Short mmCIF file of C-alpha atoms (C1' of nucleotides) in Angstrom, two decimals:
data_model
loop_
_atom_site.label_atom_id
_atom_site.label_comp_id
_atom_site.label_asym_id
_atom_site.label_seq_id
_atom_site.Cartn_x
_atom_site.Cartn_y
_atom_site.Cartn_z
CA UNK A 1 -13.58 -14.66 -16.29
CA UNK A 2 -15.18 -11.90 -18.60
CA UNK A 3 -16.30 -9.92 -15.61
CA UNK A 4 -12.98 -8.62 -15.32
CA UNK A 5 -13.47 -6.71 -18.37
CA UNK A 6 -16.74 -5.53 -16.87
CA UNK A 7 -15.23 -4.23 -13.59
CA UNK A 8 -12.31 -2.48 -15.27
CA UNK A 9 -14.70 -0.95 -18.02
CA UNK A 10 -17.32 0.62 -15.37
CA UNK A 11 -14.66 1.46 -12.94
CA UNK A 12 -13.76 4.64 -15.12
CA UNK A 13 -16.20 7.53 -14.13
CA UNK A 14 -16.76 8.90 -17.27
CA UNK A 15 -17.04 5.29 -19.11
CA UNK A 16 -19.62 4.81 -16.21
CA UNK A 17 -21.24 7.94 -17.10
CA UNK A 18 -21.76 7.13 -20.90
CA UNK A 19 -23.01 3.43 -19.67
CA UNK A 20 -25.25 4.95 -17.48
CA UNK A 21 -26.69 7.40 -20.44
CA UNK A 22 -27.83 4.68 -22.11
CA UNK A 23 -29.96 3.35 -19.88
CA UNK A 24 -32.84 5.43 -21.05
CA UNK A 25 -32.30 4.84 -24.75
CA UNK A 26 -29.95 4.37 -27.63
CA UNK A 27 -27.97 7.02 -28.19
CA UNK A 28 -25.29 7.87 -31.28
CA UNK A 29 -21.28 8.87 -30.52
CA UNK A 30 -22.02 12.85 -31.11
CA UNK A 31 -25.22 12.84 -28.51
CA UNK A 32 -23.41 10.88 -26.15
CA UNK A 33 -19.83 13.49 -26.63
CA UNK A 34 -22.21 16.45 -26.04
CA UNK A 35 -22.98 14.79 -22.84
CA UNK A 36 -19.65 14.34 -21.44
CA UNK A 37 -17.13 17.13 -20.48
CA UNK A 38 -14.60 14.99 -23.34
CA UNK A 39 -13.45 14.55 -26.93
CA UNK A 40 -15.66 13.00 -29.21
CA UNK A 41 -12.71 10.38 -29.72
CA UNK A 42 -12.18 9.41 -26.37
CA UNK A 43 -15.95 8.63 -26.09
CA UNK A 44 -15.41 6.24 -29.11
CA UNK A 45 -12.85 4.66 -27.14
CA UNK A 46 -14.78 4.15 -24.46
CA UNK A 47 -17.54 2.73 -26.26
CA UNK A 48 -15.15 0.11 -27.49
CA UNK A 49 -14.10 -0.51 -24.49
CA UNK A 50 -18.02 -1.82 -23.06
CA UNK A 51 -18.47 -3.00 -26.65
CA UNK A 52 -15.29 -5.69 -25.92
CA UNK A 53 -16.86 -6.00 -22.37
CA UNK A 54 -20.58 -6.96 -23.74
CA UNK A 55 -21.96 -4.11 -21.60
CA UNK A 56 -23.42 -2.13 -24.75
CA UNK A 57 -24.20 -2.78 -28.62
CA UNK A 58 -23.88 -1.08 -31.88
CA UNK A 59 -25.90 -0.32 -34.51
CA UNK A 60 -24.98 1.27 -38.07
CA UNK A 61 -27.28 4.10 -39.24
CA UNK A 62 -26.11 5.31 -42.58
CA UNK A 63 -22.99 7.44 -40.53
CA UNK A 64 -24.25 7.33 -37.40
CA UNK A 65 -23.56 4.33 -34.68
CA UNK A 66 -26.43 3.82 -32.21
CA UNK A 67 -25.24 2.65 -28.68
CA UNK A 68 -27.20 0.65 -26.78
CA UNK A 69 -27.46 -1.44 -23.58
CA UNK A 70 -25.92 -4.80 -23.98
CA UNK A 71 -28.48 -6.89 -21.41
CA UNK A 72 -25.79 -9.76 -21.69
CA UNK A 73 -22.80 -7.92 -19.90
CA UNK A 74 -24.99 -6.62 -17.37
CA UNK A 75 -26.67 -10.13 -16.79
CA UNK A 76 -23.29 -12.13 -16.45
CA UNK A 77 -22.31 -8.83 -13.42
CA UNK A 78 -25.51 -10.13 -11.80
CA UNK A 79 -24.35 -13.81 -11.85
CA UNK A 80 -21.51 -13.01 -10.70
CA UNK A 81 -22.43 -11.31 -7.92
CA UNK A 82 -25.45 -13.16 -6.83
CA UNK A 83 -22.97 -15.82 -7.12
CA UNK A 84 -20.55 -14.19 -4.89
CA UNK A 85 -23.21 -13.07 -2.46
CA UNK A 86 -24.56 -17.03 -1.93
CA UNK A 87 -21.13 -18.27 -0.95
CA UNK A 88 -20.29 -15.37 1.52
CA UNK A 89 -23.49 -16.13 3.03
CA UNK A 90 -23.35 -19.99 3.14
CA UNK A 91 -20.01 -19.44 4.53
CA UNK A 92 -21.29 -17.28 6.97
CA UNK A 93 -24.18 -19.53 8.34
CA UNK A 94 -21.67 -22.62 8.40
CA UNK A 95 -19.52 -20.73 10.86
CA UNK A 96 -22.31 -19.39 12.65
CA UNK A 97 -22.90 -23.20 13.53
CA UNK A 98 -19.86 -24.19 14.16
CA UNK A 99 -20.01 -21.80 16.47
CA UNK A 100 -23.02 -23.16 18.34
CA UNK A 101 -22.28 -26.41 18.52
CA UNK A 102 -18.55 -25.52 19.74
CA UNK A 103 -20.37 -23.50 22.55
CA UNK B 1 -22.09 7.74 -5.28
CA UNK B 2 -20.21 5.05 -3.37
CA UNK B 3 -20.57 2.46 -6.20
CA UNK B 4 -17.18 4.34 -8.02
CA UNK B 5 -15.24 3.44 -4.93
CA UNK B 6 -16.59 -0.23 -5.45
CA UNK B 7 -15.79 -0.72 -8.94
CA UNK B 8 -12.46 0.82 -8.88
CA UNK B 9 -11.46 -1.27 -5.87
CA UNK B 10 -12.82 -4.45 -7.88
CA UNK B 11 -11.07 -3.59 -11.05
CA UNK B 12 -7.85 -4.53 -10.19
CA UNK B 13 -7.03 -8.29 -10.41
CA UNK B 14 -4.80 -9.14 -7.36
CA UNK B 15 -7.41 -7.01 -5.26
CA UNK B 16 -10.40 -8.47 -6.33
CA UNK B 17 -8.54 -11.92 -5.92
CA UNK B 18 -7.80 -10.95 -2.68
CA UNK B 19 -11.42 -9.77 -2.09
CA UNK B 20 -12.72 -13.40 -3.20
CA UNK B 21 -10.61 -15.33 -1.15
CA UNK B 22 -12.43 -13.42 2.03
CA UNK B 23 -15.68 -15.06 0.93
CA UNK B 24 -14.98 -18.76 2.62
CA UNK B 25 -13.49 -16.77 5.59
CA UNK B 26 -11.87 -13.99 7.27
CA UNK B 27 -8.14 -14.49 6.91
CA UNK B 28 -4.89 -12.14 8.17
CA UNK B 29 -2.75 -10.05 5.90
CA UNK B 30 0.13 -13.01 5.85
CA UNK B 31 -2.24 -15.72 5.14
CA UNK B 32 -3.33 -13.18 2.08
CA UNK B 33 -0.09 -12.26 0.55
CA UNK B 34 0.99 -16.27 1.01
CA UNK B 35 -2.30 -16.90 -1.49
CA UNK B 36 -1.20 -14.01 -4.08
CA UNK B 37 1.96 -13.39 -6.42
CA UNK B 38 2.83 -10.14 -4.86
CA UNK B 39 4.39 -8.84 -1.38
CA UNK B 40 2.48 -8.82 1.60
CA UNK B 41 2.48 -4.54 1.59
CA UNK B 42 1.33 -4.57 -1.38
CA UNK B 43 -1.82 -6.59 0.26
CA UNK B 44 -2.18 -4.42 2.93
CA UNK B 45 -2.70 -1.26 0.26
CA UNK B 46 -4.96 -3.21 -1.31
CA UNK B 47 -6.66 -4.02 1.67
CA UNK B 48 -6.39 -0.33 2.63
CA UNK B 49 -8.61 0.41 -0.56
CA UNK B 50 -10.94 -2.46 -0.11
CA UNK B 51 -11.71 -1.12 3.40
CA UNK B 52 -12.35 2.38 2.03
CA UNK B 53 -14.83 0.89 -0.43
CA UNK B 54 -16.94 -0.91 2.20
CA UNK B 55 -15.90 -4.20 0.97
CA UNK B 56 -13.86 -5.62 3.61
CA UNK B 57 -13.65 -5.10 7.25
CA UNK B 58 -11.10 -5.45 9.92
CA UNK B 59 -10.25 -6.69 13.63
CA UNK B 60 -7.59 -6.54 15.72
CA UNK B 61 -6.16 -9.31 16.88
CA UNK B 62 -3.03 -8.93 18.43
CA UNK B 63 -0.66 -7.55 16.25
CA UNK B 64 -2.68 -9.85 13.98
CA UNK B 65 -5.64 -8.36 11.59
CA UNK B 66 -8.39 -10.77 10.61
CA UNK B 67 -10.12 -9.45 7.73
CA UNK B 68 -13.17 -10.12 6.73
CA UNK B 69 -16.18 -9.45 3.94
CA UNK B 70 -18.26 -6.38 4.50
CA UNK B 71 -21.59 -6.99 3.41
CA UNK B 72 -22.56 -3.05 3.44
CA UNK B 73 -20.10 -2.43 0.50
CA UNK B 74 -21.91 -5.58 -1.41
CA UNK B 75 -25.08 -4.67 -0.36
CA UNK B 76 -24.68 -1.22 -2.43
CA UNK B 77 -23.56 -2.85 -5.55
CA UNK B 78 -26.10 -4.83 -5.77
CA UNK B 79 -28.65 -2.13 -4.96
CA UNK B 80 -26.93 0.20 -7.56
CA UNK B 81 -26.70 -3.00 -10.34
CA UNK B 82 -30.79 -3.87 -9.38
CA UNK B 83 -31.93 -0.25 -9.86
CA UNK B 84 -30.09 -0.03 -13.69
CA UNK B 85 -31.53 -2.70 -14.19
CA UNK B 86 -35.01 -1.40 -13.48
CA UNK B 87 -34.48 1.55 -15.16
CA UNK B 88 -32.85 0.07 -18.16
CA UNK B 89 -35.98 -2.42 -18.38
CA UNK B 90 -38.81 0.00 -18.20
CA UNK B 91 -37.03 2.49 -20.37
CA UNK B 92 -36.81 -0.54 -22.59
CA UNK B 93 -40.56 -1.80 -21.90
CA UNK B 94 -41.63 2.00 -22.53
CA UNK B 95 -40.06 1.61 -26.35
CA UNK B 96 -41.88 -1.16 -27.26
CA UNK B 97 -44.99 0.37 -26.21
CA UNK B 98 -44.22 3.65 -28.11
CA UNK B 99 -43.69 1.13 -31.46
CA UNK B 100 -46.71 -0.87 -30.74
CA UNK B 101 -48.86 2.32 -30.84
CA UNK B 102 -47.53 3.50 -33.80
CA UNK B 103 -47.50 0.61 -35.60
"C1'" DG C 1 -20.20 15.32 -57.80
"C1'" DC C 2 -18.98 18.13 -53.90
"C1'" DT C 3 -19.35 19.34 -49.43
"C1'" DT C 4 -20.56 18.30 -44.91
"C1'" DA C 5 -21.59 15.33 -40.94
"C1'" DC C 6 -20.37 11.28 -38.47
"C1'" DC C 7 -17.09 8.33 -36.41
"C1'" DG C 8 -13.14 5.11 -35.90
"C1'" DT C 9 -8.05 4.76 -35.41
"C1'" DA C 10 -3.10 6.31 -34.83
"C1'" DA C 11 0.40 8.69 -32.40
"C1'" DG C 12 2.00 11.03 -28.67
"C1'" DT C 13 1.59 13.15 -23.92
"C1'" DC C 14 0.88 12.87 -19.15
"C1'" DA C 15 -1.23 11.50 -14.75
"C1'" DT C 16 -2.64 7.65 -12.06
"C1'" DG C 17 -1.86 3.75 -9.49
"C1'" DG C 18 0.24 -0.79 -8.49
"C1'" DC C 19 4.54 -2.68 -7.13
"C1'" DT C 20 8.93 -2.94 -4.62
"C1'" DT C 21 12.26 -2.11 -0.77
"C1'" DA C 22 13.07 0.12 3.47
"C1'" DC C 23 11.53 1.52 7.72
"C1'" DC C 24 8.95 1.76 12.05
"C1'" DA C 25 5.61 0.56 15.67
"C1'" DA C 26 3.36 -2.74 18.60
"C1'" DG C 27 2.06 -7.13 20.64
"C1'" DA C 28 3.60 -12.27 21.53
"C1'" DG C 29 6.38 -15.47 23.53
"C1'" DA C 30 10.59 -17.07 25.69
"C1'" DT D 1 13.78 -7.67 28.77
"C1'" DC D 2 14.83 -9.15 24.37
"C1'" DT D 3 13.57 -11.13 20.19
"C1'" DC D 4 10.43 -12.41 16.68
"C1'" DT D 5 6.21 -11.89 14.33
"C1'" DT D 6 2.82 -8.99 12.26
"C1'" DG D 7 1.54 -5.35 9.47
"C1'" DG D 8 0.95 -0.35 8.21
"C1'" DT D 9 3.29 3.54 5.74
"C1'" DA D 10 6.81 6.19 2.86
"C1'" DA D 11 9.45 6.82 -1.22
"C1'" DG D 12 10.53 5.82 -5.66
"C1'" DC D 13 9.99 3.30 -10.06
"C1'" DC D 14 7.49 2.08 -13.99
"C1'" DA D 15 3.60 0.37 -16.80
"C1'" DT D 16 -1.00 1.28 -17.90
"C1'" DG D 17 -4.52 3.88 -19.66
"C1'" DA D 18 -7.20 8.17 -20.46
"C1'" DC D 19 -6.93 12.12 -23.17
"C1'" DT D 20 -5.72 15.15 -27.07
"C1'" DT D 21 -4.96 16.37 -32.06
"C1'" DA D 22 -4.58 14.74 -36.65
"C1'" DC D 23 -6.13 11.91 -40.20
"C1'" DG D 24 -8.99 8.92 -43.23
"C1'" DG D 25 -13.09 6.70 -44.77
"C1'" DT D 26 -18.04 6.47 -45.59
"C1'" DA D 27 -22.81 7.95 -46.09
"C1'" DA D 28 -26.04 12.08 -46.40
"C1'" DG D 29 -27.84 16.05 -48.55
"C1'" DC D 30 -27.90 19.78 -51.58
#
DNA sequence: GCTTACCGTAAGTCATGGCTTACCAAGAGA
DNA sequence: TCTCTTGGTAAGCCATGACTTACGGTAAGC
């Protein structure tokens, strides 16, 4: 169920954008603003966004927030879609063989 | 760059419903709308985007349309979810190198 | 202590997109 | 041929959500 929250938090480009930024390390609100072509505010709000959607973490430093990759959010997308992929696919094969024995 | 198609189409709710009831087997637009809470054009838009994200594919059958799971629209999301996750992991191996050293 | 940097939240605006009804085109079946 | 089924598209409505500016609160640094 929480992967909806996933889904509709990466399908925004920019959101996507700052999620992506963090893959190569933690970065604070202002260094991750500087990087986008929007407010500093609406990157806060879109860090609470993949905060609610356990896609990234947060960590107080005096003032500053460090964002980082939340492995948890990414891991449950994963499941999900490995899950997804298997039962396509086992569908698939069980019609393929239908198929061969109808034939 | 086809991955933003993907996650916007899987955002929505009803769509992505609609998307998961594909994966047993391919089904026409009435047999869709019958299994969600909303009119059957209102499928077919959805459908519309689904197609245009490489998740779903179609055939003509009669005035029928059987549509079915496109693997090449899966097959990129999990390519694009594999690869962050690479980079995400090294970048995060690569940091507990650099504190090893120092330490 | 006083100022500055950092950041979250509130309020308000505006565009996007999901839904409906209405319509039209095309094949099925009698 | 005539009717019914199937489904794509257009137009219009409305809620959602992404963005801005304004504000407040907290720690840093001189």
């Amino acid at each position: 169920m929480a992967y909806q929250e996933i889904f509709t938090a990466l399908a925004d480009p920019t959101r996507r954008h700052i999620f992506e930024t963090l893959r190569s390390e933690p970065k604070t609100v202002s260094e991750l603003a500087k990087l986008q072509p929007v407010s500093r505010p609406a990157v806060s709000q879109h860090l609470k966004v993949l905060q609610q959607a356990n896609l990234v973490d947060v960590e107080a430093r005096g003032t500053k927030r460090l964002y980082s990759i939340n492995w948890a959010g990414l891991r449950e997308l994963r499941e999900y879609l490995d899950s997804f992929w298997n039962d396509a696919l086992s569908a698939y094969q069980a019609e393929i063989e239908r198929r061969m024995k109808t034939n």
